[in-house]
């Protein structure tokens, strides 16, 4: 009904969901910071670099949200496919395991995953107290920009057909 009867920028629907997800993540990140503070008794000054990670992550999320929202209008069962894809991508990203567990011959492949650089930088600034990996951050930033631009382009290109399909 919103798409068919009310005139408002449709781009805001996926953006609002992305902002809610990032707000939820900030609670988790806050819990991680608090746990690190309680367990280690110190908080590293590198925590000031946290916005350098969250901002490109937000742009990548916006792009993915626009793309998935647009595809969801035309492909009704995309949720199941996206869920499976994201689960596989999570296991291919060293989130729940350290990179040191990956055999040396596969580390180059794991490093191609842009989210590996993001996770690596979260660990560096929150847990290790070291400066961000600037090359990895630039790599993820480039991925975020491409995701943002492609997602918005695709959403803008397909939005005129939303009301007809819905």
CSV table of N, CA and C in Angstrom, one decimal:
chain,number,residue,atom,x,y,z
A,1,UNK,N,0.8,-1.2,0.0
A,1,UNK,CA,0.0,0.0,0.0
A,1,UNK,C,0.9,1.3,0.0
A,2,UNK,N,2.0,1.2,0.7
A,2,UNK,CA,2.8,2.4,0.8
A,2,UNK,C,3.4,2.7,-0.6
A,3,UNK,N,3.8,1.7,-1.3
A,3,UNK,CA,4.4,1.9,-2.7
A,3,UNK,C,3.4,2.4,-3.6
A,4,UNK,N,2.1,1.9,-3.5
A,4,UNK,CA,1.1,2.3,-4.5
A,4,UNK,C,0.4,3.6,-4.3
A,5,UNK,N,0.2,3.9,-3.0
A,5,UNK,CA,-0.7,5.1,-2.7
A,5,UNK,C,0.0,6.3,-2.1
A,6,UNK,N,1.1,6.1,-1.5
A,6,UNK,CA,1.7,7.3,-0.8
A,6,UNK,C,3.0,7.7,-1.6
A,7,UNK,N,3.1,8.9,-1.8
A,7,UNK,CA,4.3,9.4,-2.5
A,7,UNK,C,5.4,9.8,-1.5
A,8,UNK,N,6.4,9.0,-1.5
A,8,UNK,CA,7.6,9.3,-0.6
A,8,UNK,C,8.8,8.6,-1.2
A,9,UNK,N,9.9,9.0,-0.8
A,9,UNK,CA,11.1,8.3,-1.4
A,9,UNK,C,11.3,6.9,-0.9
A,10,UNK,N,11.1,5.9,-1.8
A,10,UNK,CA,11.1,4.5,-1.5
A,10,UNK,C,12.5,4.1,-1.0
A,11,UNK,N,13.5,4.8,-1.4
A,11,UNK,CA,14.9,4.5,-0.9
A,11,UNK,C,15.0,4.5,0.6
A,12,UNK,N,14.1,5.2,1.3
A,12,UNK,CA,14.3,5.3,2.7
A,12,UNK,C,13.9,4.0,3.4
A,13,UNK,N,13.1,3.1,2.8
A,13,UNK,CA,12.7,1.9,3.4
A,13,UNK,C,13.9,1.0,3.7
A,14,UNK,N,14.7,0.6,2.7
A,14,UNK,CA,15.9,-0.2,3.0
A,14,UNK,C,16.9,0.5,3.9
A,15,UNK,N,17.0,1.9,3.7
A,15,UNK,CA,17.9,2.6,4.6
A,15,UNK,C,17.5,2.6,6.0
A,16,UNK,N,16.2,2.7,6.3
A,16,UNK,CA,15.8,2.6,7.7
A,16,UNK,C,16.1,1.3,8.3
A,17,UNK,N,15.9,0.2,7.6
A,17,UNK,CA,16.3,-1.1,8.1
A,17,UNK,C,17.8,-1.3,8.3
A,18,UNK,N,18.5,-0.7,7.4
A,18,UNK,CA,20.0,-0.7,7.6
A,18,UNK,C,20.4,0.0,8.8
A,19,UNK,N,19.8,1.2,9.0
A,19,UNK,CA,20.2,2.0,10.2
A,19,UNK,C,19.8,1.2,11.5
A,20,UNK,N,18.7,0.6,11.5
A,20,UNK,CA,18.3,-0.2,12.6
A,20,UNK,C,19.2,-1.4,12.9
A,21,UNK,N,19.7,-2.0,11.8
A,21,UNK,CA,20.7,-3.1,12.0
A,21,UNK,C,22.0,-2.6,12.5
A,22,UNK,N,22.4,-1.4,12.1
A,22,UNK,CA,23.7,-0.8,12.6
A,22,UNK,C,23.5,-0.4,14.0
A,23,UNK,N,22.4,0.1,14.4
A,23,UNK,CA,22.1,0.5,15.8
A,23,UNK,C,22.2,-0.8,16.7
A,24,UNK,N,21.6,-1.9,16.2
A,24,UNK,CA,21.7,-3.2,16.9
A,24,UNK,C,23.1,-3.6,17.0
A,25,UNK,N,23.9,-3.5,16.0
A,25,UNK,CA,25.3,-3.9,16.0
A,25,UNK,C,26.1,-3.0,17.0
A,26,UNK,N,25.7,-1.7,17.1
A,26,UNK,CA,26.4,-0.9,18.1
A,26,UNK,C,26.2,-1.4,19.5
A,27,UNK,N,25.0,-1.9,19.8
A,27,UNK,CA,24.8,-2.5,21.1
A,27,UNK,C,25.8,-3.7,21.3
A,28,UNK,N,25.9,-4.5,20.3
A,28,UNK,CA,26.8,-5.7,20.4
A,28,UNK,C,28.3,-5.2,20.5
A,29,UNK,N,28.6,-4.2,19.7
A,29,UNK,CA,30.0,-3.7,19.8
A,29,UNK,C,30.3,-3.1,21.2
A,30,UNK,N,29.3,-2.4,21.7
A,30,UNK,CA,29.4,-1.8,23.1
A,30,UNK,C,29.6,-2.9,24.1
A,31,UNK,N,28.9,-4.0,23.9
A,31,UNK,CA,29.1,-5.2,24.9
A,31,UNK,C,30.5,-5.7,24.7
A,32,UNK,N,31.0,-5.8,23.5
A,32,UNK,CA,32.3,-6.3,23.3
A,32,UNK,C,33.4,-5.4,23.9
A,33,UNK,N,33.2,-4.1,23.7
A,33,UNK,CA,34.1,-3.1,24.3
A,33,UNK,C,34.1,-3.2,25.9
A,34,UNK,N,32.9,-3.4,26.4
A,34,UNK,CA,32.7,-3.5,27.9
A,34,UNK,C,33.4,-4.8,28.4
A,35,UNK,N,33.2,-5.9,27.6
A,35,UNK,CA,33.8,-7.2,28.0
A,35,UNK,C,35.3,-7.1,27.9
A,36,UNK,N,35.8,-6.4,26.9
A,36,UNK,CA,37.3,-6.2,26.8
A,36,UNK,C,37.8,-5.4,27.9
A,37,UNK,N,37.1,-4.4,28.3
A,37,UNK,CA,37.5,-3.5,29.4
A,37,UNK,C,37.5,-4.3,30.7
A,38,UNK,N,36.4,-5.1,31.0
A,38,UNK,CA,36.3,-5.8,32.2
A,38,UNK,C,37.3,-6.9,32.3
A,39,UNK,N,37.6,-7.6,31.2
A,39,UNK,CA,38.5,-8.8,31.2
A,39,UNK,C,40.0,-8.3,31.2
A,40,UNK,N,40.3,-7.2,30.5
A,40,UNK,CA,41.6,-6.8,30.4
A,40,UNK,C,42.0,-5.6,31.3
A,41,UNK,N,41.0,-5.0,31.8
A,41,UNK,CA,41.2,-3.9,32.7
A,41,UNK,C,41.7,-2.6,32.0
A,42,UNK,N,41.6,-2.6,30.7
A,42,UNK,CA,42.0,-1.4,29.9
A,42,UNK,C,41.2,-1.3,28.7
A,43,UNK,N,41.2,-0.1,28.2
A,43,UNK,CA,40.5,0.2,26.9
A,43,UNK,C,41.5,0.9,26.0
A,44,UNK,N,41.8,0.4,24.9
A,44,UNK,CA,42.8,0.9,24.0
A,44,UNK,C,42.4,2.3,23.4
A,45,UNK,N,43.3,3.2,23.2
A,45,UNK,CA,43.0,4.5,22.6
A,45,UNK,C,42.6,4.3,21.1
A,46,UNK,N,42.9,3.2,20.5
A,46,UNK,CA,42.6,3.0,19.1
A,46,UNK,C,41.1,2.9,18.9
A,47,UNK,N,40.3,2.9,19.9
A,47,UNK,CA,38.9,2.8,19.8
A,47,UNK,C,38.3,4.0,19.1
A,48,UNK,N,39.1,5.1,19.0
A,48,UNK,CA,38.7,6.3,18.3
A,48,UNK,C,38.6,6.0,16.8
A,49,UNK,N,39.2,5.0,16.3
A,49,UNK,CA,39.1,4.6,14.9
A,49,UNK,C,37.8,3.9,14.5
A,50,UNK,N,37.0,3.6,15.5
A,50,UNK,CA,35.8,2.8,15.2
A,50,UNK,C,34.9,3.4,14.1
A,51,UNK,N,34.7,4.8,14.1
A,51,UNK,CA,33.9,5.3,13.0
A,51,UNK,C,34.4,5.1,11.6
A,52,UNK,N,35.8,4.9,11.5
A,52,UNK,CA,36.4,4.6,10.2
A,52,UNK,C,36.0,3.2,9.7
A,53,UNK,N,35.5,2.4,10.6
A,53,UNK,CA,35.0,1.1,10.2
A,53,UNK,C,33.5,1.1,10.0
A,54,UNK,N,32.8,1.8,10.8
A,54,UNK,CA,31.3,1.8,10.8
A,54,UNK,C,30.8,2.5,9.6
A,55,UNK,N,31.4,3.6,9.2
A,55,UNK,CA,30.9,4.4,8.1
A,55,UNK,C,31.0,3.6,6.7
A,56,UNK,N,32.1,3.0,6.3
A,56,UNK,CA,32.1,2.3,5.1
A,56,UNK,C,31.2,1.0,5.2
A,57,UNK,N,31.1,0.4,6.4
A,57,UNK,CA,30.2,-0.7,6.6
A,57,UNK,C,28.8,-0.3,6.4
A,58,UNK,N,28.4,0.9,6.8
A,58,UNK,CA,27.1,1.4,6.6
A,58,UNK,C,26.8,1.6,5.1
A,59,UNK,N,27.8,2.2,4.4
A,59,UNK,CA,27.6,2.4,3.0
A,59,UNK,C,27.4,1.0,2.2
A,60,UNK,N,28.2,0.0,2.6
A,60,UNK,CA,28.1,-1.3,2.0
A,60,UNK,C,26.7,-1.9,2.3
A,61,UNK,N,26.2,-1.6,3.5
A,61,UNK,CA,24.9,-2.1,3.9
A,61,UNK,C,23.8,-1.5,3.2
A,62,UNK,N,23.9,-0.1,3.0
A,62,UNK,CA,22.9,0.6,2.2
A,62,UNK,C,22.8,0.0,0.8
A,63,UNK,N,24.0,-0.2,0.1
A,63,UNK,CA,24.0,-0.7,-1.2
A,63,UNK,C,23.4,-2.1,-1.3
A,64,UNK,N,23.7,-3.0,-0.4
A,64,UNK,CA,23.2,-4.3,-0.3
A,64,UNK,C,21.7,-4.3,-0.1
A,65,UNK,N,21.3,-3.4,0.8
A,65,UNK,CA,19.8,-3.3,1.2
A,65,UNK,C,19.0,-2.9,0.0
A,66,UNK,N,19.5,-1.9,-0.8
A,66,UNK,CA,18.8,-1.4,-2.0
A,66,UNK,C,18.7,-2.5,-3.0
A,67,UNK,N,19.8,-3.2,-3.2
A,67,UNK,CA,19.8,-4.3,-4.2
A,67,UNK,C,18.9,-5.4,-3.8
A,68,UNK,N,18.9,-5.9,-2.5
A,68,UNK,CA,18.1,-7.0,-2.1
A,68,UNK,C,16.6,-6.6,-2.0
A,69,UNK,N,16.3,-5.3,-1.6
A,69,UNK,CA,14.9,-4.9,-1.6
A,69,UNK,C,14.4,-4.8,-3.0
A,70,UNK,N,15.1,-4.4,-3.9
A,70,UNK,CA,14.7,-4.3,-5.3
A,70,UNK,C,14.5,-5.7,-5.9
A,71,UNK,N,15.4,-6.6,-5.6
A,71,UNK,CA,15.3,-8.0,-6.1
A,71,UNK,C,14.1,-8.7,-5.4
A,72,UNK,N,13.9,-8.4,-4.2
A,72,UNK,CA,12.8,-9.0,-3.4
A,72,UNK,C,11.4,-8.7,-4.0
A,73,UNK,N,11.3,-7.6,-4.7
A,73,UNK,CA,10.0,-7.2,-5.3
A,73,UNK,C,9.7,-8.2,-6.5
A,74,UNK,N,10.8,-8.6,-7.2
A,74,UNK,CA,10.6,-9.4,-8.4
A,74,UNK,C,10.8,-10.9,-8.2
A,75,UNK,N,11.6,-11.2,-7.2
A,75,UNK,CA,11.8,-12.6,-6.8
A,75,UNK,C,11.4,-12.8,-5.4
A,76,UNK,N,10.2,-13.4,-5.3
A,76,UNK,CA,9.6,-13.5,-3.9
A,76,UNK,C,10.3,-14.4,-2.9
A,77,UNK,N,11.0,-15.4,-3.4
A,77,UNK,CA,11.7,-16.3,-2.5
A,77,UNK,C,13.1,-16.0,-2.3
A,78,UNK,N,13.5,-14.7,-2.5
A,78,UNK,CA,14.9,-14.3,-2.4
A,78,UNK,C,15.4,-14.4,-0.9
A,79,UNK,N,14.5,-14.3,0.0
A,79,UNK,CA,14.9,-14.3,1.4
A,79,UNK,C,15.7,-15.6,1.8
A,80,UNK,N,15.2,-16.8,1.3
A,80,UNK,CA,15.8,-18.0,1.6
A,80,UNK,C,17.2,-18.1,0.9
A,81,UNK,N,17.3,-17.6,-0.3
A,81,UNK,CA,18.6,-17.6,-1.0
A,81,UNK,C,19.6,-16.7,-0.3
A,82,UNK,N,19.1,-15.5,0.1
A,82,UNK,CA,20.0,-14.5,0.7
A,82,UNK,C,20.4,-15.1,2.1
A,83,UNK,N,19.5,-15.7,2.8
A,83,UNK,CA,19.9,-16.3,4.1
A,83,UNK,C,21.0,-17.3,3.9
A,84,UNK,N,20.9,-18.2,3.0
A,84,UNK,CA,21.9,-19.2,2.7
A,84,UNK,C,23.2,-18.6,2.3
A,85,UNK,N,23.1,-17.6,1.4
A,85,UNK,CA,24.3,-16.9,0.9
A,85,UNK,C,25.0,-16.2,2.1
A,86,UNK,N,24.3,-15.5,2.9
A,86,UNK,CA,24.9,-14.8,4.0
A,86,UNK,C,25.5,-15.8,5.1
A,87,UNK,N,24.9,-16.9,5.3
A,87,UNK,CA,25.5,-17.9,6.2
A,87,UNK,C,26.8,-18.5,5.6
A,88,UNK,N,26.8,-18.8,4.4
A,88,UNK,CA,28.0,-19.3,3.8
A,88,UNK,C,29.1,-18.2,3.8
A,89,UNK,N,28.7,-16.9,3.5
A,89,UNK,CA,29.7,-15.8,3.6
A,89,UNK,C,30.3,-15.6,5.0
A,90,UNK,N,29.4,-15.8,6.0
A,90,UNK,CA,29.9,-15.6,7.3
A,90,UNK,C,30.9,-16.7,7.7
A,91,UNK,N,30.7,-17.9,7.3
A,91,UNK,CA,31.7,-19.0,7.5
A,91,UNK,C,33.0,-18.8,6.7
A,92,UNK,N,32.9,-18.1,5.6
A,92,UNK,CA,34.1,-17.8,4.8
A,92,UNK,C,34.8,-16.6,5.3
A,93,UNK,N,34.2,-15.9,6.2
A,93,UNK,CA,34.9,-14.7,6.8
A,93,UNK,C,35.3,-15.1,8.2
A,94,UNK,N,36.6,-14.8,8.6
A,94,UNK,CA,37.0,-15.2,9.9
A,94,UNK,C,36.4,-14.4,11.0
A,95,UNK,N,35.1,-14.7,11.3
A,95,UNK,CA,34.4,-14.0,12.4
A,95,UNK,C,34.4,-14.8,13.6
A,96,UNK,N,34.0,-16.1,13.5
A,96,UNK,CA,33.9,-16.9,14.7
A,96,UNK,C,35.2,-17.8,14.9
A,97,UNK,N,36.2,-17.6,14.0
A,97,UNK,CA,37.5,-18.3,14.2
A,97,UNK,C,38.6,-17.3,13.8
A,98,UNK,N,39.8,-17.5,14.4
A,98,UNK,CA,40.9,-16.6,14.0
A,98,UNK,C,41.4,-17.0,12.6
A,99,UNK,N,42.0,-16.0,12.0
A,99,UNK,CA,42.6,-16.2,10.7
A,99,UNK,C,43.8,-17.2,10.7
A,100,UNK,N,44.4,-17.3,11.9
A,100,UNK,CA,45.5,-18.3,12.0
A,100,UNK,C,45.1,-19.7,11.9
A,101,UNK,N,43.8,-20.0,12.0
A,101,UNK,CA,43.3,-21.4,11.8
A,101,UNK,C,43.2,-21.8,10.3
A,102,UNK,N,43.2,-20.7,9.4
A,102,UNK,CA,43.1,-21.0,8.0
A,102,UNK,C,44.5,-21.5,7.5
A,103,UNK,N,44.5,-22.6,6.8
A,103,UNK,CA,45.8,-23.0,6.3
A,103,UNK,C,46.5,-21.9,5.4
A,104,UNK,N,47.8,-21.9,5.5
A,104,UNK,CA,48.5,-20.8,4.8
A,104,UNK,C,48.2,-20.7,3.3
A,105,UNK,N,48.0,-21.8,2.6
A,105,UNK,CA,47.7,-21.8,1.2
A,105,UNK,C,46.3,-21.2,0.8
A,106,UNK,N,45.4,-21.1,1.8
A,106,UNK,CA,44.1,-20.5,1.6
A,106,UNK,C,43.9,-19.1,2.1
A,107,UNK,N,44.9,-18.6,2.8
A,107,UNK,CA,44.8,-17.3,3.4
A,107,UNK,C,44.6,-16.2,2.3
A,108,UNK,N,45.2,-16.4,1.2
A,108,UNK,CA,45.1,-15.4,0.1
A,108,UNK,C,43.6,-15.3,-0.4
A,109,UNK,N,43.0,-16.5,-0.5
A,109,UNK,CA,41.6,-16.5,-0.9
A,109,UNK,C,40.7,-15.9,0.2
A,110,UNK,N,41.0,-16.2,1.4
A,110,UNK,CA,40.2,-15.5,2.5
A,110,UNK,C,40.4,-14.0,2.5
A,111,UNK,N,41.6,-13.6,2.2
A,111,UNK,CA,41.9,-12.1,2.2
A,111,UNK,C,41.2,-11.4,1.0
A,112,UNK,N,40.7,-12.1,0.0
A,112,UNK,CA,40.0,-11.5,-1.1
A,112,UNK,C,38.6,-11.1,-0.6
A,113,UNK,N,38.1,-11.7,0.4
A,113,UNK,CA,36.8,-11.4,1.0
A,113,UNK,C,36.9,-10.0,1.6
A,114,UNK,N,36.1,-9.0,1.1
A,114,UNK,CA,36.3,-7.7,1.7
A,114,UNK,C,35.9,-7.6,3.2
A,115,UNK,N,35.1,-8.5,3.6
A,115,UNK,CA,34.7,-8.5,5.0
A,115,UNK,C,35.8,-9.0,5.9
A,116,UNK,N,36.7,-9.8,5.4
A,116,UNK,CA,37.8,-10.2,6.2
A,116,UNK,C,38.6,-9.0,6.7
A,117,UNK,N,38.8,-8.0,5.8
A,117,UNK,CA,39.5,-6.8,6.2
A,117,UNK,C,38.8,-6.0,7.2
A,118,UNK,N,37.5,-6.0,7.1
A,118,UNK,CA,36.6,-5.3,8.1
A,118,UNK,C,36.7,-6.0,9.5
A,119,UNK,N,36.6,-7.3,9.5
A,119,UNK,CA,36.6,-8.0,10.8
A,119,UNK,C,38.0,-7.9,11.4
A,120,UNK,N,39.0,-8.0,10.5
A,120,UNK,CA,40.4,-7.9,11.0
A,120,UNK,C,40.6,-6.5,11.6
A,121,UNK,N,40.1,-5.5,11.1
A,121,UNK,CA,40.2,-4.1,11.6
A,121,UNK,C,39.5,-3.9,12.9
A,122,UNK,N,38.3,-4.5,13.0
A,122,UNK,CA,37.6,-4.5,14.3
A,122,UNK,C,38.4,-5.1,15.4
A,123,UNK,N,39.0,-6.3,15.1
A,123,UNK,CA,39.8,-6.9,16.1
A,123,UNK,C,41.0,-6.1,16.4
A,124,UNK,N,41.7,-5.5,15.4
A,124,UNK,CA,42.9,-4.7,15.7
A,124,UNK,C,42.6,-3.5,16.6
A,125,UNK,N,41.5,-2.8,16.3
A,125,UNK,CA,41.3,-1.6,17.1
A,125,UNK,C,40.7,-1.8,18.5
A,126,UNK,N,39.8,-2.8,18.6
A,126,UNK,CA,39.1,-3.1,19.8
A,126,UNK,C,39.9,-4.0,20.7
A,127,UNK,N,40.4,-5.1,20.2
A,127,UNK,CA,41.0,-6.1,21.0
A,127,UNK,C,42.5,-6.0,21.1
A,128,UNK,N,43.2,-5.7,20.0
A,128,UNK,CA,44.6,-5.7,20.0
A,128,UNK,C,45.2,-4.3,20.4
A,129,UNK,N,44.4,-3.2,20.2
A,129,UNK,CA,45.0,-1.9,20.4
A,129,UNK,C,46.0,-1.4,19.4
A,130,UNK,N,45.9,-1.9,18.2
A,130,UNK,CA,46.8,-1.5,17.2
A,130,UNK,C,46.0,-0.7,16.1
A,131,UNK,N,46.8,0.1,15.3
A,131,UNK,CA,46.2,0.9,14.3
A,131,UNK,C,45.5,0.0,13.3
A,132,UNK,N,44.5,0.6,12.6
A,132,UNK,CA,43.8,-0.2,11.5
A,132,UNK,C,44.8,-0.6,10.4
A,133,UNK,N,44.5,-1.6,9.7
A,133,UNK,CA,45.2,-2.0,8.5
A,133,UNK,C,44.7,-1.1,7.4
A,134,UNK,N,45.5,-0.1,7.1
A,134,UNK,CA,45.0,0.9,6.1
A,134,UNK,C,44.7,0.3,4.7
A,135,UNK,N,45.5,-0.6,4.3
A,135,UNK,CA,45.3,-1.2,3.0
A,135,UNK,C,44.0,-2.0,3.0
A,136,UNK,N,43.8,-2.8,4.0
A,136,UNK,CA,42.5,-3.5,4.2
A,136,UNK,C,41.3,-2.6,4.3
A,137,UNK,N,41.5,-1.5,5.0
A,137,UNK,CA,40.4,-0.6,5.1
A,137,UNK,C,40.1,0.1,3.8
A,138,UNK,N,41.1,0.4,3.0
A,138,UNK,CA,40.9,1.0,1.7
A,138,UNK,C,40.2,0.0,0.8
A,139,UNK,N,40.6,-1.3,0.9
A,139,UNK,CA,40.0,-2.3,0.1
A,139,UNK,C,38.5,-2.5,0.4
A,140,UNK,N,38.2,-2.5,1.7
A,140,UNK,CA,36.8,-2.6,2.1
A,140,UNK,C,36.1,-1.3,1.7
A,141,UNK,N,36.7,-0.1,1.9
A,141,UNK,CA,36.1,1.1,1.5
A,141,UNK,C,35.7,1.1,0.0
A,142,UNK,N,36.6,0.6,-0.8
A,142,UNK,CA,36.3,0.5,-2.3
A,142,UNK,C,35.1,-0.4,-2.5
A,143,UNK,N,35.1,-1.5,-1.8
A,143,UNK,CA,34.0,-2.5,-1.9
A,143,UNK,C,32.7,-1.8,-1.5
A,144,UNK,N,32.8,-1.0,-0.4
A,144,UNK,CA,31.6,-0.3,0.1
A,144,UNK,C,31.1,0.7,-0.9
A,145,UNK,N,32.0,1.4,-1.5
A,145,UNK,CA,31.5,2.5,-2.5
A,145,UNK,C,30.9,1.8,-3.7
A,146,UNK,N,31.5,0.7,-4.2
A,146,UNK,CA,30.9,0.0,-5.4
A,146,UNK,C,29.6,-0.6,-5.0
A,147,UNK,N,29.5,-1.2,-3.8
A,147,UNK,CA,28.2,-1.7,-3.3
A,147,UNK,C,27.1,-0.6,-3.2
A,148,UNK,N,27.5,0.5,-2.7
A,148,UNK,CA,26.6,1.6,-2.5
A,148,UNK,C,26.1,2.1,-3.9
A,149,UNK,N,27.0,2.4,-4.8
A,149,UNK,CA,26.7,2.9,-6.1
A,149,UNK,C,25.9,1.9,-6.9
A,150,UNK,N,26.3,0.7,-6.9
A,150,UNK,CA,25.6,-0.3,-7.7
A,150,UNK,C,24.2,-0.6,-7.1
A,151,UNK,N,24.1,-0.7,-5.8
A,151,UNK,CA,22.8,-0.9,-5.2
A,151,UNK,C,21.8,0.2,-5.4
A,152,UNK,N,22.3,1.4,-5.3
A,152,UNK,CA,21.4,2.6,-5.6
A,152,UNK,C,21.0,2.6,-7.0
A,153,UNK,N,22.0,2.4,-7.9
A,153,UNK,CA,21.7,2.4,-9.4
A,153,UNK,C,20.7,1.4,-9.7
A,154,UNK,N,20.8,0.2,-9.2
A,154,UNK,CA,19.9,-0.9,-9.5
A,154,UNK,C,18.5,-0.6,-8.9
A,155,UNK,N,18.4,0.0,-7.7
A,155,UNK,CA,17.2,0.3,-7.1
A,155,UNK,C,16.5,1.4,-7.9
A,156,UNK,N,17.2,2.4,-8.3
A,156,UNK,CA,16.6,3.5,-9.1
A,156,UNK,C,16.2,3.0,-10.4
A,157,UNK,N,16.9,2.1,-11.0
A,157,UNK,CA,16.5,1.6,-12.3
A,157,UNK,C,15.3,0.7,-12.3
A,158,UNK,N,15.1,0.0,-11.2
A,158,UNK,CA,13.9,-0.9,-11.2
A,158,UNK,C,12.7,-0.4,-10.4
A,159,UNK,N,12.9,0.7,-9.7
A,159,UNK,CA,11.8,1.2,-8.9
A,159,UNK,C,10.5,1.6,-9.6
A,160,UNK,N,10.6,2.0,-10.9
A,160,UNK,CA,9.4,2.4,-11.6
A,160,UNK,C,8.5,1.2,-11.9
A,161,UNK,N,9.0,0.0,-11.8
A,161,UNK,CA,8.2,-1.3,-12.0
A,161,UNK,C,7.7,-1.8,-10.7
A,162,UNK,N,8.0,-1.3,-9.5
A,162,UNK,CA,7.6,-1.8,-8.3
A,162,UNK,C,6.1,-1.9,-8.2
A,163,UNK,N,5.4,-0.8,-8.4
A,163,UNK,CA,3.9,-0.8,-8.3
A,163,UNK,C,3.2,-1.8,-9.2
A,164,UNK,N,3.8,-2.0,-10.4
A,164,UNK,CA,3.2,-2.9,-11.3
A,164,UNK,C,3.3,-4.3,-10.8
A,165,UNK,N,4.4,-4.7,-10.2
A,165,UNK,CA,4.7,-6.1,-9.8
A,165,UNK,C,3.9,-6.3,-8.5
A,166,UNK,N,3.9,-5.4,-7.6
A,166,UNK,CA,3.3,-5.5,-6.3
A,166,UNK,C,1.8,-5.5,-6.5
